[in-house]
Amino acid sequence: MTGERPSPPARFEPVSDGDLRIAEVPFRTQVNLRLDPGGPAAGDIGRALGVPLPAEPGTYGSADVDVLWLGPDEWLVVGEPGRERELETRLRDAAGTGHVAVTDVSAQRTTLLVAGPKARDLLAHGCALDLHPRVFGPGRCAQTMLARAQVLLVARDGDEFMVLVRPSFAGYLVAWLLDAAAEYVSGQPG
Amino acid sequence: MLIPCPWCGPRDEAEFHYGGQAHVAYPADPAALSDAEWARYLFFRDNPKGPFAERWSHAAGCRRWFNVVRDTATNEIHAVYRAGGQRPVSP
Ligand SMILES: [Zn+2]
């Protein structure tokens, strides 16, 4: 360990326009969690996280971390960069001897922020999901395809989306987003 | 085609991976099978024109396996149920 950070996987000039913001939010802590939601560890882990493990598919809960539903026995805990050890330890302590898998997967995905009044329209160019706020409003998340890349899409307050994507796809996805955004961003050829 | 994942709801078919015929039971005593019986277990599958119980995986979504009764002629989906479940009785 040299203590140096690697470069952000996507590496691009962020877009900041009245209607649209696109930026990379790299290096966020991500811990994958697998356990039986009906088992004894589920409650302890929910208390340790400060938010119960969401049971409804396609939703997430928030405390000082976001806890995203990935599957009926699988969640992704997402926090600020640099919290890998602390979160992993907190979860392992809460799990005790229970049948729980805790895996640091922070390097598995980088995060793209897509925000603003045009964010939904932009994402809809390459996503088959219904992104209307009535269906996919704040508190919802989905693993799906965006422009044929596998992503984890997270809807937050204020027309803000987090798009989690594998680093090897990030450059491609950013190129696609910037191209699709041309018609929404002023001062750029449409 | 939209396939209704029992966990995530209807999603585009491109998110799914096909797993062939459902309810093909692993032989209770594989060592007792002749080569012909083993080949039949491995390679022989039904090929109906009409409703067919098959396995699908939501590969680009929740990554769970589940079962679908799909009409092979029309792609109409008659039933979706979780892996390990019984095939629903068709009307
Ligand atoms: Zn699913």
Tab-separated table of C-alpha atoms and ligand atoms in Angstrom:
chain	number	residue	atom	x	y	z
A	1	MET	CA	0.000	0.000	0.000
A	2	THR	CA	1.451	3.349	-1.035
A	3	GLY	CA	-1.472	5.325	0.334
A	4	GLU	CA	-2.070	6.832	-3.097
A	5	ARG	CA	-5.513	6.749	-4.566
A	6	PRO	CA	-6.034	5.380	-8.057
A	7	SER	CA	-7.551	7.765	-10.609
A	8	PRO	CA	-11.329	7.906	-10.817
A	9	PRO	CA	-12.458	5.258	-13.329
A	10	ALA	CA	-14.601	7.498	-15.543
A	11	ARG	CA	-12.371	10.626	-15.810
A	12	PHE	CA	-14.354	13.300	-17.631
A	13	GLU	CA	-15.140	16.988	-17.471
A	14	PRO	CA	-18.298	17.253	-15.339
A	15	VAL	CA	-21.394	18.775	-16.912
A	16	SER	CA	-23.081	21.539	-14.965
A	17	ASP	CA	-25.989	23.214	-16.649
A	18	GLY	CA	-29.228	24.647	-15.314
A	19	ASP	CA	-31.165	21.561	-16.312
A	20	LEU	CA	-28.533	18.888	-16.022
A	21	ARG	CA	-25.531	17.909	-13.940
A	22	ILE	CA	-23.322	14.916	-14.669
A	23	ALA	CA	-20.323	14.153	-12.487
A	24	GLU	CA	-18.413	11.212	-11.122
A	25	VAL	CA	-18.571	10.506	-7.396
A	26	PRO	CA	-15.739	7.991	-7.168
A	27	PHE	CA	-14.466	5.664	-4.454
A	28	ARG	CA	-17.639	5.367	-2.404
A	29	THR	CA	-17.605	2.565	0.122
A	30	GLN	CA	-19.717	-0.401	-0.948
A	31	VAL	CA	-20.260	-3.470	1.191
A	32	ASN	CA	-22.274	-6.407	-0.077
A	33	LEU	CA	-24.395	-8.125	2.521
A	34	ARG	CA	-26.063	-11.522	2.232
A	35	LEU	CA	-28.236	-13.115	4.877
A	36	ASP	CA	-31.640	-14.616	5.517
A	37	PRO	CA	-33.982	-11.647	6.157
A	38	GLY	CA	-36.087	-13.896	8.395
A	39	GLY	CA	-33.107	-15.033	10.471
A	40	PRO	CA	-31.963	-13.672	13.845
A	41	ALA	CA	-29.064	-11.594	12.418
A	42	ALA	CA	-31.318	-9.396	10.272
A	43	GLY	CA	-32.621	-7.318	13.175
A	44	ASP	CA	-29.171	-6.876	14.749
A	45	ILE	CA	-27.699	-5.755	11.452
A	46	GLY	CA	-30.547	-3.327	10.844
A	47	ARG	CA	-29.940	-1.810	14.288
A	48	ALA	CA	-26.182	-1.567	13.620
A	49	LEU	CA	-26.867	0.238	10.346
A	50	GLY	CA	-29.475	2.505	11.903
A	51	VAL	CA	-32.062	1.470	9.320
A	52	PRO	CA	-33.886	-1.861	8.826
A	53	LEU	CA	-32.852	-3.947	5.815
A	54	PRO	CA	-35.422	-2.998	3.155
A	55	ALA	CA	-37.656	-5.970	2.401
A	56	GLU	CA	-39.492	-4.474	-0.559
A	57	PRO	CA	-37.752	-5.162	-3.888
A	58	GLY	CA	-36.314	-2.080	-5.563
A	59	THR	CA	-36.187	0.148	-2.502
A	60	TYR	CA	-33.483	1.448	-0.193
A	61	GLY	CA	-33.244	2.882	3.286
A	62	SER	CA	-30.920	5.598	4.531
A	63	ALA	CA	-29.097	6.426	7.735
A	64	ASP	CA	-25.449	7.518	7.581
A	65	VAL	CA	-25.289	4.912	4.809
A	66	ASP	CA	-27.709	3.853	2.082
A	67	VAL	CA	-28.903	0.246	2.243
A	68	LEU	CA	-30.012	-0.870	-1.200
A	69	TRP	CA	-32.146	-3.926	-1.942
A	70	LEU	CA	-30.324	-6.147	-4.460
A	71	GLY	CA	-32.218	-9.388	-3.982
A	72	PRO	CA	-34.403	-11.190	-1.447
A	73	ASP	CA	-31.311	-12.092	0.591
A	74	GLU	CA	-28.849	-9.485	-0.659
A	75	TRP	CA	-28.206	-5.793	0.022
A	76	LEU	CA	-25.562	-3.198	-0.844
A	77	VAL	CA	-24.465	-0.827	1.897
A	78	VAL	CA	-23.113	2.398	0.371
A	79	GLY	CA	-21.259	5.079	2.313
A	80	GLU	CA	-18.732	7.850	1.984
A	81	PRO	CA	-15.264	6.992	0.628
A	82	GLY	CA	-12.789	5.482	3.082
A	83	ARG	CA	-15.295	3.753	5.354
A	84	GLU	CA	-14.648	0.210	4.131
A	85	ARG	CA	-12.981	-1.100	7.299
A	86	GLU	CA	-15.324	0.638	9.695
A	87	LEU	CA	-18.488	-0.574	7.953
A	88	GLU	CA	-17.215	-4.087	7.453
A	89	THR	CA	-16.283	-4.311	11.131
A	90	ARG	CA	-19.616	-2.866	12.230
A	91	LEU	CA	-21.496	-5.411	10.132
A	92	ARG	CA	-19.334	-8.346	11.207
A	93	ASP	CA	-19.771	-7.437	14.863
A	94	ALA	CA	-23.539	-7.231	14.417
A	95	ALA	CA	-23.605	-10.539	12.532
A	96	GLY	CA	-21.775	-12.327	15.357
A	97	THR	CA	-21.743	-16.026	14.613
A	98	GLY	CA	-24.808	-15.738	12.393
A	99	HIS	CA	-24.875	-17.051	8.849
A	100	VAL	CA	-23.996	-13.756	7.148
A	101	ALA	CA	-21.670	-12.825	4.267
A	102	VAL	CA	-20.058	-9.378	4.418
A	103	THR	CA	-17.907	-8.450	1.419
A	104	ASP	CA	-16.158	-5.186	0.609
A	105	VAL	CA	-16.979	-4.571	-3.070
A	106	SER	CA	-16.035	-0.863	-3.174
A	107	ALA	CA	-13.824	-1.393	-6.231
A	108	GLN	CA	-16.615	-3.124	-8.120
A	109	ARG	CA	-18.461	0.009	-9.175
A	110	THR	CA	-17.923	3.724	-9.545
A	111	THR	CA	-20.788	6.199	-9.212
A	112	LEU	CA	-22.070	8.746	-11.701
A	113	LEU	CA	-24.317	11.533	-10.500
A	114	VAL	CA	-27.010	12.509	-13.007
A	115	ALA	CA	-29.168	15.307	-11.660
A	116	GLY	CA	-31.485	18.113	-12.637
A	117	PRO	CA	-34.887	18.560	-14.288
A	118	LYS	CA	-33.644	16.805	-17.454
A	119	ALA	CA	-32.034	13.844	-15.646
A	120	ARG	CA	-35.049	11.558	-16.143
A	121	ASP	CA	-35.318	12.416	-19.842
A	122	LEU	CA	-31.613	11.777	-20.319
A	123	LEU	CA	-31.648	8.384	-18.593
A	124	ALA	CA	-34.804	7.382	-20.455
A	125	HIS	CA	-32.838	7.523	-23.714
A	126	GLY	CA	-31.173	4.255	-22.771
A	127	CYS	CA	-33.247	2.676	-20.020
A	128	ALA	CA	-36.370	0.548	-20.461
A	129	LEU	CA	-37.658	1.204	-16.926
A	130	ASP	CA	-40.484	3.633	-16.276
A	131	LEU	CA	-38.590	6.480	-14.612
A	132	HIS	CA	-41.641	8.642	-13.890
A	133	PRO	CA	-41.437	9.956	-10.306
A	134	ARG	CA	-44.717	8.196	-9.516
A	135	VAL	CA	-43.046	4.855	-10.288
A	136	PHE	CA	-39.356	5.518	-9.694
A	137	GLY	CA	-39.245	8.337	-7.155
A	138	PRO	CA	-36.902	8.984	-4.234
A	139	GLY	CA	-36.268	5.828	-2.215
A	140	ARG	CA	-36.298	3.510	-5.204
A	141	CYS	CA	-33.385	1.660	-6.755
A	142	ALA	CA	-33.055	-0.872	-9.567
A	143	GLN	CA	-30.478	-3.089	-11.138
A	144	THR	CA	-31.055	-2.774	-14.849
A	145	MET	CA	-29.475	-1.856	-18.185
A	146	LEU	CA	-28.591	1.690	-19.217
A	147	ALA	CA	-27.417	1.927	-22.817
A	148	ARG	CA	-26.800	-1.842	-22.637
A	149	ALA	CA	-24.455	-1.506	-19.650
A	150	GLN	CA	-25.436	-3.123	-16.360
A	151	VAL	CA	-26.090	-0.436	-13.771
A	152	LEU	CA	-27.562	0.054	-10.354
A	153	LEU	CA	-29.843	3.058	-10.572
A	154	VAL	CA	-30.708	4.976	-7.389
A	155	ALA	CA	-33.365	7.722	-7.286
A	156	ARG	CA	-32.794	10.419	-4.675
A	157	ASP	CA	-34.552	13.610	-3.690
A	158	GLY	CA	-34.629	16.537	-6.073
A	159	ASP	CA	-34.374	14.862	-9.498
A	160	GLU	CA	-31.054	13.331	-8.512
A	161	PHE	CA	-29.877	9.905	-9.610
A	162	MET	CA	-26.848	7.856	-8.691
A	163	VAL	CA	-25.775	5.481	-11.444
A	164	LEU	CA	-23.454	2.786	-10.127
A	165	VAL	CA	-21.521	1.122	-12.937
A	166	ARG	CA	-18.561	-1.208	-13.223
A	167	PRO	CA	-15.307	0.749	-13.785
A	168	SER	CA	-14.627	-1.066	-17.052
A	169	PHE	CA	-17.959	0.214	-18.405
A	170	ALA	CA	-17.705	3.696	-16.891
A	171	GLY	CA	-15.794	5.329	-19.752
A	172	TYR	CA	-18.259	3.964	-22.286
A	173	LEU	CA	-21.281	4.954	-20.227
A	174	VAL	CA	-20.005	8.491	-19.691
A	175	ALA	CA	-19.357	8.870	-23.432
A	176	TRP	CA	-22.911	7.708	-24.060
A	177	LEU	CA	-24.372	10.041	-21.400
A	178	LEU	CA	-22.492	13.082	-22.713
A	179	ASP	CA	-23.606	12.311	-26.258
A	180	ALA	CA	-27.246	11.830	-25.227
A	181	ALA	CA	-27.052	15.002	-23.106
A	182	ALA	CA	-26.037	17.214	-26.032
A	183	GLU	CA	-29.613	18.245	-26.761
A	184	TYR	CA	-30.220	19.286	-23.137
A	185	VAL	CA	-27.063	21.240	-22.466
A	186	SER	CA	-26.865	24.811	-23.727
A	187	GLY	CA	-23.812	25.914	-25.653
A	188	GLN	CA	-23.095	22.458	-27.003
A	189	PRO	CA	-23.848	21.338	-30.541
A	190	GLY	CA	-27.087	19.346	-30.598
B	1	MET	CA	-41.014	-9.135	-24.710
B	2	LEU	CA	-41.482	-8.205	-21.066
B	3	ILE	CA	-40.785	-10.948	-18.526
B	4	PRO	CA	-42.257	-10.440	-15.045
B	5	CYS	CA	-39.512	-11.222	-12.534
B	6	PRO	CA	-41.197	-12.447	-9.329
B	7	TRP	CA	-38.994	-9.998	-7.398
B	8	CYS	CA	-38.468	-6.980	-9.659
B	9	GLY	CA	-41.644	-6.959	-11.748
B	10	PRO	CA	-41.833	-6.697	-15.553
B	11	ARG	CA	-38.477	-6.139	-17.244
B	12	ASP	CA	-37.186	-6.222	-20.806
B	13	GLU	CA	-36.228	-9.701	-21.983
B	14	ALA	CA	-32.639	-8.503	-22.636
B	15	GLU	CA	-32.121	-8.500	-18.849
B	16	PHE	CA	-32.770	-12.243	-18.623
B	17	HIS	CA	-30.855	-15.424	-19.273
B	18	TYR	CA	-32.646	-18.543	-20.466
B	19	GLY	CA	-32.216	-21.771	-18.523
B	20	GLY	CA	-34.123	-24.370	-20.518
B	21	GLN	CA	-36.862	-26.710	-19.381
B	22	ALA	CA	-37.894	-26.512	-15.732
B	23	HIS	CA	-38.603	-29.415	-13.390
B	24	VAL	CA	-35.981	-31.782	-14.830
B	25	ALA	CA	-35.163	-33.698	-11.679
B	26	TYR	CA	-31.608	-34.835	-11.007
B	27	PRO	CA	-31.544	-38.660	-10.953
B	28	ALA	CA	-31.983	-40.051	-7.442
B	29	ASP	CA	-29.150	-42.541	-7.968
B	30	PRO	CA	-26.979	-41.294	-10.864
B	31	ALA	CA	-24.514	-44.189	-10.594
B	32	ALA	CA	-27.302	-46.671	-11.310
B	33	LEU	CA	-28.073	-45.116	-14.711
B	34	SER	CA	-26.964	-46.698	-17.962
B	35	ASP	CA	-25.173	-44.466	-20.488
B	36	ALA	CA	-28.381	-44.255	-22.498
B	37	GLU	CA	-30.406	-43.205	-19.440
B	38	TRP	CA	-27.776	-40.637	-18.459
B	39	ALA	CA	-27.752	-39.237	-22.004
B	40	ARG	CA	-31.531	-39.016	-21.871
B	41	TYR	CA	-31.349	-37.060	-18.603
B	42	LEU	CA	-28.647	-34.718	-19.914
B	43	PHE	CA	-29.727	-34.016	-23.456
B	44	PHE	CA	-33.397	-34.845	-23.989
B	45	ARG	CA	-35.920	-32.089	-23.436
B	46	ASP	CA	-39.555	-31.535	-24.339
B	47	ASN	CA	-40.181	-29.291	-27.321
B	48	PRO	CA	-43.875	-28.436	-27.226
B	49	LYS	CA	-45.725	-25.986	-29.393
B	50	GLY	CA	-47.673	-24.235	-26.669
B	51	PRO	CA	-47.243	-23.739	-22.900
B	52	PHE	CA	-43.803	-24.774	-21.661
B	53	ALA	CA	-42.429	-24.548	-18.102
B	54	GLU	CA	-38.922	-23.151	-18.309
B	55	ARG	CA	-36.247	-21.577	-16.122
B	56	TRP	CA	-35.138	-17.967	-16.447
B	57	SER	CA	-32.577	-15.937	-14.546
B	58	HIS	CA	-32.853	-12.182	-14.063
B	59	ALA	CA	-29.184	-11.869	-15.008
B	60	ALA	CA	-28.969	-8.058	-15.289
B	61	GLY	CA	-31.262	-7.459	-12.318
B	62	CYS	CA	-31.668	-9.326	-9.043
B	63	ARG	CA	-29.811	-12.403	-10.435
B	64	ARG	CA	-32.444	-14.831	-9.107
B	65	TRP	CA	-33.604	-17.949	-10.945
B	66	PHE	CA	-37.320	-18.547	-11.314
B	67	ASN	CA	-39.810	-20.451	-13.459
B	68	VAL	CA	-42.018	-19.219	-16.277
B	69	VAL	CA	-44.809	-20.979	-18.180
B	70	ARG	CA	-44.455	-19.472	-21.665
B	71	ASP	CA	-46.340	-20.330	-24.832
B	72	THR	CA	-43.592	-21.207	-27.307
B	73	ALA	CA	-45.782	-20.234	-30.262
B	74	THR	CA	-47.071	-16.845	-29.054
B	75	ASN	CA	-44.595	-15.888	-26.282
B	76	GLU	CA	-47.602	-15.323	-24.035
B	77	ILE	CA	-46.578	-15.812	-20.413
B	78	HIS	CA	-49.149	-17.835	-18.467
B	79	ALA	CA	-47.465	-18.046	-15.081
B	80	VAL	CA	-44.362	-16.970	-13.171
B	81	TYR	CA	-43.350	-18.674	-9.945
B	82	ARG	CA	-40.305	-18.985	-7.736
B	83	ALA	CA	-37.595	-21.606	-8.157
B	84	GLY	CA	-38.541	-24.777	-6.316
B	85	GLY	CA	-42.259	-24.018	-6.667
B	86	GLN	CA	-44.860	-26.289	-8.223
B	87	ARG	CA	-45.990	-25.613	-11.769
B	88	PRO	CA	-49.425	-23.995	-11.490
B	89	VAL	CA	-52.281	-25.991	-12.984
B	90	SER	CA	-53.277	-24.418	-16.306
B	91	PRO	CA	-56.916	-23.542	-16.817
C	1	ZN	ZN	-35.406	-9.649	-10.668
